[in-house]
Amino acid sequence: MRGFTLIELLVVIVIIGLLAGIGIASFQGSIQKGNDAKRISDATSIMDAVDRYYLDHNAFPLPATAGNFATNCSDTPTHEDINTVLAPLVTEGYLEKIPSDSKGYWPYCYMYQAPANYVHCADSTSHGALLIIATEASAFSTGTEYALVGESGSEHRYCIYSKF
């Protein structure tokens, strides 16, 4: 008799399933890390543009009510629109456009505040503006990588400050 027994076929199917599961989990982690790298790059670009705007105008782009948050979260309608508040960065050539998170819902969106006074961002009152982002894949150690400072109570939310 030639061929494979039912047990042999089941063992092969289980092994293939395990390998596929490991591959999918690894792929998902890579997607999250890629999304996080884009978030950090976008946030750094925004804050660099805010700093250059400040150097030219001696003021930060401000929400209609100073100190309010401006965001591009689709599910936080009580905050001002970040595209409106930071529009001068685009119209004056500091940024090509205001970046947005690919997920676009809380907490995966960008929150801008000027003047900075958010109590959960350590030392925020000594900076003129801040941007808060969230990451998916991993928590960075506080205050080291990308100048991200962890927000109180969350390993995956970070405050990025203006230089002024």
Short mmCIF file of N, CA and C in Angstrom, two decimals:
data_model
loop_
_atom_site.label_atom_id
_atom_site.label_comp_id
_atom_site.label_asym_id
_atom_site.label_seq_id
_atom_site.Cartn_x
_atom_site.Cartn_y
_atom_site.Cartn_z
N MET A 1 0.85 -1.18 0.00
CA MET A 1 0.00 0.00 0.00
C MET A 1 0.89 1.24 0.00
N ARG A 2 0.48 2.15 -0.83
CA ARG A 2 1.20 3.42 -0.90
C ARG A 2 0.31 4.54 -0.39
N GLY A 3 0.95 5.63 0.02
CA GLY A 3 0.19 6.79 0.48
C GLY A 3 0.51 7.11 1.93
N PHE A 4 -0.24 8.04 2.45
CA PHE A 4 -0.02 8.51 3.81
C PHE A 4 -1.19 8.08 4.68
N THR A 5 -0.90 7.83 5.92
CA THR A 5 -1.97 7.49 6.85
C THR A 5 -2.66 8.78 7.29
N LEU A 6 -3.82 8.62 7.85
CA LEU A 6 -4.59 9.77 8.34
C LEU A 6 -3.80 10.51 9.42
N ILE A 7 -3.13 9.80 10.29
CA ILE A 7 -2.34 10.42 11.35
C ILE A 7 -1.22 11.27 10.75
N GLU A 8 -0.53 10.76 9.76
CA GLU A 8 0.55 11.51 9.12
C GLU A 8 0.02 12.80 8.49
N LEU A 9 -1.11 12.70 7.82
CA LEU A 9 -1.71 13.89 7.21
C LEU A 9 -2.10 14.92 8.27
N LEU A 10 -2.68 14.45 9.37
CA LEU A 10 -3.08 15.37 10.45
C LEU A 10 -1.86 16.05 11.07
N VAL A 11 -0.78 15.32 11.27
CA VAL A 11 0.44 15.90 11.83
C VAL A 11 0.98 16.99 10.90
N VAL A 12 1.00 16.73 9.62
CA VAL A 12 1.48 17.72 8.65
C VAL A 12 0.58 18.95 8.66
N ILE A 13 -0.72 18.76 8.71
CA ILE A 13 -1.67 19.89 8.73
C ILE A 13 -1.47 20.73 10.00
N VAL A 14 -1.27 20.08 11.14
CA VAL A 14 -1.05 20.80 12.40
C VAL A 14 0.25 21.60 12.32
N ILE A 15 1.30 21.01 11.79
CA ILE A 15 2.58 21.72 11.67
C ILE A 15 2.44 22.92 10.75
N ILE A 16 1.77 22.76 9.63
CA ILE A 16 1.54 23.89 8.71
C ILE A 16 0.73 24.98 9.40
N GLY A 17 -0.28 24.59 10.17
CA GLY A 17 -1.09 25.57 10.89
C GLY A 17 -0.28 26.35 11.91
N LEU A 18 0.59 25.65 12.64
CA LEU A 18 1.45 26.33 13.62
C LEU A 18 2.39 27.31 12.94
N LEU A 19 3.01 26.89 11.86
CA LEU A 19 3.92 27.79 11.14
C LEU A 19 3.18 29.00 10.58
N ALA A 20 1.98 28.79 10.07
CA ALA A 20 1.19 29.90 9.54
C ALA A 20 0.82 30.88 10.66
N GLY A 21 0.46 30.34 11.83
CA GLY A 21 0.12 31.20 12.97
C GLY A 21 1.29 32.05 13.42
N ILE A 22 2.46 31.45 13.46
CA ILE A 22 3.67 32.20 13.84
C ILE A 22 3.96 33.28 12.80
N GLY A 23 3.83 32.94 11.53
CA GLY A 23 4.09 33.92 10.47
C GLY A 23 3.13 35.08 10.51
N ILE A 24 1.85 34.82 10.76
CA ILE A 24 0.85 35.89 10.82
C ILE A 24 1.12 36.80 12.01
N ALA A 25 1.45 36.21 13.17
CA ALA A 25 1.75 37.03 14.35
C ALA A 25 2.97 37.91 14.11
N SER A 26 3.97 37.36 13.48
CA SER A 26 5.17 38.14 13.18
C SER A 26 4.87 39.26 12.20
N PHE A 27 4.05 38.98 11.20
CA PHE A 27 3.67 39.97 10.20
C PHE A 27 2.87 41.10 10.85
N GLN A 28 1.97 40.76 11.76
CA GLN A 28 1.16 41.77 12.45
C GLN A 28 2.06 42.72 13.25
N GLY A 29 3.06 42.16 13.93
CA GLY A 29 4.00 43.00 14.68
C GLY A 29 4.76 43.94 13.77
N SER A 30 5.12 43.47 12.59
CA SER A 30 5.83 44.33 11.63
C SER A 30 4.95 45.46 11.15
N ILE A 31 3.68 45.18 10.93
CA ILE A 31 2.75 46.23 10.50
C ILE A 31 2.63 47.29 11.59
N GLN A 32 2.49 46.87 12.85
CA GLN A 32 2.38 47.82 13.95
C GLN A 32 3.64 48.68 14.07
N LYS A 33 4.80 48.07 13.96
CA LYS A 33 6.05 48.83 14.05
C LYS A 33 6.17 49.81 12.90
N GLY A 34 5.73 49.42 11.72
CA GLY A 34 5.74 50.34 10.58
C GLY A 34 4.81 51.52 10.80
N ASN A 35 3.60 51.25 11.32
CA ASN A 35 2.66 52.33 11.64
C ASN A 35 3.25 53.27 12.67
N ASP A 36 3.91 52.71 13.69
CA ASP A 36 4.52 53.53 14.74
C ASP A 36 5.64 54.40 14.19
N ALA A 37 6.45 53.85 13.30
CA ALA A 37 7.54 54.63 12.70
C ALA A 37 6.97 55.81 11.92
N LYS A 38 5.85 55.60 11.21
CA LYS A 38 5.22 56.69 10.47
C LYS A 38 4.67 57.73 11.44
N ARG A 39 4.03 57.29 12.53
CA ARG A 39 3.50 58.23 13.52
C ARG A 39 4.61 59.11 14.08
N ILE A 40 5.72 58.50 14.45
CA ILE A 40 6.82 59.24 15.04
C ILE A 40 7.41 60.22 14.03
N SER A 41 7.55 59.77 12.81
CA SER A 41 8.06 60.65 11.75
C SER A 41 7.12 61.83 11.51
N ASP A 42 5.82 61.55 11.42
CA ASP A 42 4.83 62.61 11.22
C ASP A 42 4.85 63.61 12.37
N ALA A 43 4.87 63.09 13.60
CA ALA A 43 4.85 63.97 14.78
C ALA A 43 6.10 64.83 14.83
N THR A 44 7.23 64.25 14.50
CA THR A 44 8.47 65.02 14.48
C THR A 44 8.41 66.11 13.42
N SER A 45 7.85 65.79 12.25
CA SER A 45 7.70 66.80 11.19
C SER A 45 6.80 67.94 11.62
N ILE A 46 5.69 67.59 12.27
CA ILE A 46 4.75 68.62 12.73
C ILE A 46 5.44 69.55 13.73
N MET A 47 6.12 68.97 14.72
CA MET A 47 6.74 69.81 15.75
C MET A 47 7.92 70.60 15.20
N ASP A 48 8.65 70.06 14.24
CA ASP A 48 9.71 70.85 13.60
C ASP A 48 9.11 72.05 12.88
N ALA A 49 7.97 71.84 12.20
CA ALA A 49 7.30 72.94 11.51
C ALA A 49 6.78 73.97 12.50
N VAL A 50 6.23 73.50 13.63
CA VAL A 50 5.75 74.42 14.67
C VAL A 50 6.91 75.26 15.20
N ASP A 51 8.06 74.64 15.42
CA ASP A 51 9.23 75.38 15.91
C ASP A 51 9.71 76.41 14.90
N ARG A 52 9.73 76.05 13.62
CA ARG A 52 10.15 77.01 12.59
C ARG A 52 9.15 78.16 12.48
N TYR A 53 7.86 77.85 12.60
CA TYR A 53 6.82 78.89 12.60
C TYR A 53 7.06 79.84 13.77
N TYR A 54 7.36 79.27 14.93
CA TYR A 54 7.61 80.10 16.12
C TYR A 54 8.80 81.03 15.90
N LEU A 55 9.87 80.52 15.32
CA LEU A 55 11.05 81.34 15.07
C LEU A 55 10.74 82.51 14.14
N ASP A 56 9.88 82.29 13.16
CA ASP A 56 9.53 83.35 12.21
C ASP A 56 8.50 84.34 12.74
N HIS A 57 7.58 83.88 13.61
CA HIS A 57 6.46 84.71 14.05
C HIS A 57 6.49 85.05 15.53
N ASN A 58 7.42 84.47 16.27
CA ASN A 58 7.50 84.67 17.71
C ASN A 58 6.20 84.29 18.42
N ALA A 59 5.49 83.33 17.86
CA ALA A 59 4.24 82.83 18.44
C ALA A 59 3.97 81.45 17.84
N PHE A 60 3.23 80.65 18.59
CA PHE A 60 2.82 79.33 18.10
C PHE A 60 1.46 79.43 17.43
N PRO A 61 1.15 78.54 16.49
CA PRO A 61 -0.22 78.48 15.99
C PRO A 61 -1.13 78.11 17.16
N LEU A 62 -2.16 78.90 17.39
CA LEU A 62 -3.01 78.69 18.57
C LEU A 62 -4.41 78.25 18.17
N PRO A 63 -5.01 77.37 18.99
CA PRO A 63 -6.44 77.08 18.81
C PRO A 63 -7.25 78.34 19.09
N ALA A 64 -8.50 78.36 18.68
CA ALA A 64 -9.37 79.53 18.90
C ALA A 64 -9.40 79.88 20.38
N THR A 65 -9.44 78.88 21.24
CA THR A 65 -9.32 79.09 22.67
C THR A 65 -7.96 78.55 23.09
N ALA A 66 -7.06 79.44 23.45
CA ALA A 66 -5.68 79.04 23.79
C ALA A 66 -5.69 77.96 24.85
N GLY A 67 -4.89 76.94 24.65
CA GLY A 67 -4.80 75.84 25.60
C GLY A 67 -5.72 74.68 25.28
N ASN A 68 -6.70 74.89 24.38
CA ASN A 68 -7.57 73.78 23.98
C ASN A 68 -6.78 72.81 23.10
N PHE A 69 -7.26 71.58 23.03
CA PHE A 69 -6.65 70.61 22.13
C PHE A 69 -7.24 70.75 20.74
N ALA A 70 -6.39 70.53 19.76
CA ALA A 70 -6.82 70.40 18.37
C ALA A 70 -6.42 69.00 17.94
N THR A 71 -7.30 68.30 17.26
CA THR A 71 -7.02 66.91 16.93
C THR A 71 -7.59 66.54 15.57
N ASN A 72 -7.12 65.43 15.03
CA ASN A 72 -7.72 64.88 13.83
C ASN A 72 -8.39 63.55 14.13
N CYS A 73 -8.77 63.32 15.39
CA CYS A 73 -9.55 62.14 15.76
C CYS A 73 -10.98 62.32 15.27
N SER A 74 -11.49 61.31 14.58
CA SER A 74 -12.85 61.43 14.08
C SER A 74 -13.89 61.28 15.19
N ASP A 75 -13.49 60.72 16.33
CA ASP A 75 -14.46 60.45 17.39
C ASP A 75 -14.30 61.37 18.60
N THR A 76 -13.67 62.53 18.43
CA THR A 76 -13.56 63.50 19.52
C THR A 76 -14.07 64.86 19.02
N PRO A 77 -15.37 64.98 18.79
CA PRO A 77 -15.91 66.20 18.19
C PRO A 77 -15.84 67.44 19.07
N THR A 78 -15.52 67.29 20.36
CA THR A 78 -15.46 68.46 21.23
C THR A 78 -14.16 69.23 21.07
N HIS A 79 -13.17 68.64 20.44
CA HIS A 79 -11.89 69.32 20.23
C HIS A 79 -11.90 70.06 18.90
N GLU A 80 -11.04 71.06 18.81
CA GLU A 80 -10.92 71.79 17.55
C GLU A 80 -10.21 70.93 16.51
N ASP A 81 -10.41 71.28 15.25
CA ASP A 81 -9.81 70.52 14.16
C ASP A 81 -8.34 70.92 13.99
N ILE A 82 -7.46 69.94 14.05
CA ILE A 82 -6.02 70.21 13.94
C ILE A 82 -5.67 70.83 12.58
N ASN A 83 -6.40 70.46 11.54
CA ASN A 83 -6.12 71.01 10.21
C ASN A 83 -6.39 72.51 10.14
N THR A 84 -7.37 72.97 10.90
CA THR A 84 -7.67 74.40 10.95
C THR A 84 -6.63 75.14 11.78
N VAL A 85 -6.32 74.60 12.96
CA VAL A 85 -5.38 75.27 13.86
C VAL A 85 -3.98 75.35 13.26
N LEU A 86 -3.55 74.27 12.61
CA LEU A 86 -2.20 74.24 12.04
C LEU A 86 -2.16 74.62 10.57
N ALA A 87 -3.26 75.15 10.04
CA ALA A 87 -3.31 75.56 8.63
C ALA A 87 -2.19 76.53 8.25
N PRO A 88 -1.79 77.47 9.13
CA PRO A 88 -0.68 78.36 8.75
C PRO A 88 0.61 77.62 8.41
N LEU A 89 0.81 76.45 8.99
CA LEU A 89 2.01 75.68 8.68
C LEU A 89 2.01 75.23 7.22
N VAL A 90 0.82 74.98 6.69
CA VAL A 90 0.69 74.56 5.29
C VAL A 90 0.71 75.76 4.37
N THR A 91 -0.10 76.78 4.68
CA THR A 91 -0.20 77.94 3.79
C THR A 91 1.11 78.71 3.68
N GLU A 92 1.92 78.67 4.74
CA GLU A 92 3.20 79.39 4.71
C GLU A 92 4.38 78.49 4.35
N GLY A 93 4.10 77.24 3.98
CA GLY A 93 5.13 76.37 3.44
C GLY A 93 5.98 75.60 4.43
N TYR A 94 5.59 75.56 5.69
CA TYR A 94 6.35 74.79 6.68
C TYR A 94 6.10 73.29 6.52
N LEU A 95 4.90 72.94 6.10
CA LEU A 95 4.51 71.55 5.82
C LEU A 95 3.76 71.51 4.51
N GLU A 96 3.85 70.38 3.82
CA GLU A 96 3.06 70.20 2.60
C GLU A 96 1.60 69.98 2.94
N LYS A 97 1.35 69.18 3.98
CA LYS A 97 0.00 68.96 4.50
C LYS A 97 0.13 68.49 5.94
N ILE A 98 -0.96 68.59 6.69
CA ILE A 98 -0.97 68.10 8.06
C ILE A 98 -1.14 66.59 8.00
N PRO A 99 -0.17 65.83 8.50
CA PRO A 99 -0.30 64.37 8.46
C PRO A 99 -1.41 63.89 9.38
N SER A 100 -1.95 62.74 9.07
CA SER A 100 -2.95 62.14 9.95
C SER A 100 -2.64 60.66 10.11
N ASP A 101 -3.05 60.12 11.24
CA ASP A 101 -2.82 58.71 11.50
C ASP A 101 -3.71 57.88 10.59
N SER A 102 -3.20 56.76 10.14
CA SER A 102 -3.97 55.93 9.21
C SER A 102 -5.22 55.34 9.86
N LYS A 103 -5.21 55.18 11.18
CA LYS A 103 -6.40 54.65 11.85
C LYS A 103 -7.44 55.75 12.06
N GLY A 104 -7.00 56.91 12.52
CA GLY A 104 -7.87 58.07 12.62
C GLY A 104 -8.91 58.04 13.72
N TYR A 105 -8.79 57.15 14.68
CA TYR A 105 -9.71 57.16 15.81
C TYR A 105 -8.90 57.07 17.10
N TRP A 106 -9.53 57.50 18.19
CA TRP A 106 -8.86 57.56 19.47
C TRP A 106 -8.33 56.20 19.86
N PRO A 107 -7.10 56.09 20.36
CA PRO A 107 -6.13 57.15 20.59
C PRO A 107 -5.19 57.37 19.42
N TYR A 108 -5.46 56.72 18.29
CA TYR A 108 -4.53 56.80 17.16
C TYR A 108 -4.82 58.01 16.29
N CYS A 109 -4.47 59.16 16.82
CA CYS A 109 -4.59 60.41 16.09
C CYS A 109 -3.62 61.38 16.78
N TYR A 110 -3.49 62.56 16.24
CA TYR A 110 -2.54 63.51 16.79
C TYR A 110 -3.31 64.61 17.52
N MET A 111 -2.83 64.96 18.71
CA MET A 111 -3.47 66.01 19.49
C MET A 111 -2.43 67.10 19.75
N TYR A 112 -2.76 68.32 19.32
CA TYR A 112 -1.86 69.46 19.43
C TYR A 112 -2.42 70.42 20.46
N GLN A 113 -1.55 71.00 21.30
CA GLN A 113 -1.98 71.98 22.29
C GLN A 113 -0.95 73.10 22.39
N ALA A 114 -1.45 74.32 22.38
CA ALA A 114 -0.61 75.50 22.61
C ALA A 114 -1.46 76.56 23.30
N PRO A 115 -1.00 77.18 24.36
CA PRO A 115 0.22 76.83 25.08
C PRO A 115 0.07 75.48 25.77
N ALA A 116 1.18 74.80 25.95
CA ALA A 116 1.18 73.47 26.55
C ALA A 116 0.87 73.57 28.03
N ASN A 117 -0.15 72.83 28.47
CA ASN A 117 -0.46 72.79 29.89
C ASN A 117 -1.13 71.49 30.29
N TYR A 118 -1.00 70.47 29.48
CA TYR A 118 -1.66 69.19 29.74
C TYR A 118 -1.02 68.53 30.95
N VAL A 119 -1.81 68.28 31.99
CA VAL A 119 -1.26 67.83 33.26
C VAL A 119 -0.63 66.44 33.20
N HIS A 120 -1.03 65.62 32.23
CA HIS A 120 -0.48 64.27 32.17
C HIS A 120 0.84 64.21 31.40
N CYS A 121 1.25 65.31 30.82
CA CYS A 121 2.56 65.36 30.16
C CYS A 121 3.52 66.06 31.12
N ALA A 122 4.48 65.32 31.60
CA ALA A 122 5.42 65.86 32.58
C ALA A 122 6.10 67.11 32.04
N ASP A 123 6.17 68.15 32.86
CA ASP A 123 6.90 69.37 32.52
C ASP A 123 6.33 70.09 31.30
N SER A 124 5.05 69.90 31.00
CA SER A 124 4.50 70.50 29.78
C SER A 124 4.44 72.02 29.85
N THR A 125 4.30 72.59 31.03
CA THR A 125 4.16 74.04 31.12
C THR A 125 5.44 74.79 30.81
N SER A 126 6.57 74.09 30.73
CA SER A 126 7.82 74.78 30.38
C SER A 126 8.08 74.77 28.87
N HIS A 127 7.10 74.32 28.09
CA HIS A 127 7.21 74.30 26.63
C HIS A 127 6.02 75.05 26.04
N GLY A 128 6.24 75.64 24.89
CA GLY A 128 5.18 76.43 24.28
C GLY A 128 4.08 75.63 23.62
N ALA A 129 4.40 74.45 23.12
CA ALA A 129 3.41 73.63 22.43
C ALA A 129 3.76 72.17 22.62
N LEU A 130 2.76 71.31 22.49
CA LEU A 130 3.03 69.88 22.56
C LEU A 130 2.13 69.14 21.60
N LEU A 131 2.56 67.95 21.25
CA LEU A 131 1.81 67.05 20.39
C LEU A 131 1.77 65.71 21.09
N ILE A 132 0.60 65.10 21.15
CA ILE A 132 0.46 63.80 21.80
C ILE A 132 0.14 62.77 20.72
N ILE A 133 0.88 61.65 20.75
CA ILE A 133 0.62 60.56 19.83
C ILE A 133 0.53 59.27 20.63
N ALA A 134 -0.01 58.23 20.01
CA ALA A 134 -0.05 56.90 20.61
C ALA A 134 0.62 55.92 19.68
N THR A 135 1.29 54.93 20.26
CA THR A 135 1.93 53.88 19.46
C THR A 135 1.23 52.56 19.72
N GLU A 136 1.35 51.64 18.76
CA GLU A 136 0.70 50.33 18.88
C GLU A 136 1.63 49.24 19.38
N ALA A 137 2.82 49.15 18.80
CA ALA A 137 3.63 47.95 18.94
C ALA A 137 4.35 47.84 20.27
N SER A 138 4.91 48.91 20.75
CA SER A 138 5.73 48.79 21.95
C SER A 138 5.81 50.12 22.67
N ALA A 139 6.14 50.01 23.94
CA ALA A 139 6.35 51.21 24.73
C ALA A 139 7.82 51.57 24.67
N PHE A 140 8.11 52.82 24.39
CA PHE A 140 9.49 53.29 24.41
C PHE A 140 9.82 53.67 25.83
N SER A 141 11.07 53.54 26.22
CA SER A 141 11.45 53.95 27.56
C SER A 141 11.30 55.46 27.66
N THR A 142 10.88 55.92 28.81
CA THR A 142 10.52 57.32 28.99
C THR A 142 11.67 58.26 28.63
N GLY A 143 11.39 59.18 27.76
CA GLY A 143 12.29 60.28 27.50
C GLY A 143 13.55 59.96 26.71
N THR A 144 13.65 58.80 26.11
CA THR A 144 14.88 58.51 25.39
C THR A 144 14.66 58.48 23.89
N GLU A 145 13.95 57.50 23.40
CA GLU A 145 13.84 57.32 21.97
C GLU A 145 12.94 58.39 21.35
N TYR A 146 13.42 59.06 20.34
CA TYR A 146 12.68 60.07 19.59
C TYR A 146 12.21 61.24 20.45
N ALA A 147 12.83 61.43 21.60
CA ALA A 147 12.44 62.49 22.53
C ALA A 147 10.98 62.36 22.95
N LEU A 148 10.46 61.15 22.95
CA LEU A 148 9.09 60.91 23.39
C LEU A 148 9.08 60.76 24.90
N VAL A 149 8.18 61.45 25.55
CA VAL A 149 8.04 61.35 26.99
C VAL A 149 6.70 60.70 27.26
N GLY A 150 6.70 59.59 27.98
CA GLY A 150 5.46 58.86 28.23
C GLY A 150 4.47 59.67 29.03
N GLU A 151 3.21 59.57 28.65
CA GLU A 151 2.14 60.23 29.38
C GLU A 151 1.81 59.42 30.62
N SER A 152 1.47 60.07 31.70
CA SER A 152 1.13 59.37 32.94
C SER A 152 -0.02 58.40 32.70
N GLY A 153 0.13 57.20 33.19
CA GLY A 153 -0.95 56.23 33.12
C GLY A 153 -1.02 55.44 31.83
N SER A 154 -0.13 55.65 30.89
CA SER A 154 -0.19 54.91 29.64
C SER A 154 1.21 54.68 29.11
N GLU A 155 1.51 53.43 28.78
CA GLU A 155 2.81 53.12 28.23
C GLU A 155 2.91 53.50 26.76
N HIS A 156 1.79 53.66 26.10
CA HIS A 156 1.81 53.83 24.65
C HIS A 156 1.38 55.21 24.17
N ARG A 157 1.27 56.18 25.06
CA ARG A 157 0.93 57.55 24.65
C ARG A 157 2.11 58.43 24.99
N TYR A 158 2.44 59.31 24.06
CA TYR A 158 3.66 60.10 24.21
C TYR A 158 3.43 61.57 23.93
N CYS A 159 4.15 62.39 24.67
CA CYS A 159 4.11 63.84 24.53
C CYS A 159 5.39 64.28 23.84
N ILE A 160 5.26 65.04 22.77
CA ILE A 160 6.41 65.58 22.06
C ILE A 160 6.32 67.09 22.19
N TYR A 161 7.37 67.71 22.70
CA TYR A 161 7.34 69.14 23.00
C TYR A 161 8.01 69.96 21.92
N SER A 162 7.58 71.21 21.84
CA SER A 162 8.30 72.17 21.01
C SER A 162 9.63 72.48 21.70
N LYS A 163 10.55 73.02 20.95
CA LYS A 163 11.86 73.34 21.52
C LYS A 163 11.85 74.66 22.27
N PHE A 164 10.77 75.40 22.15
CA PHE A 164 10.71 76.73 22.75
C PHE A 164 9.58 76.83 23.75
#
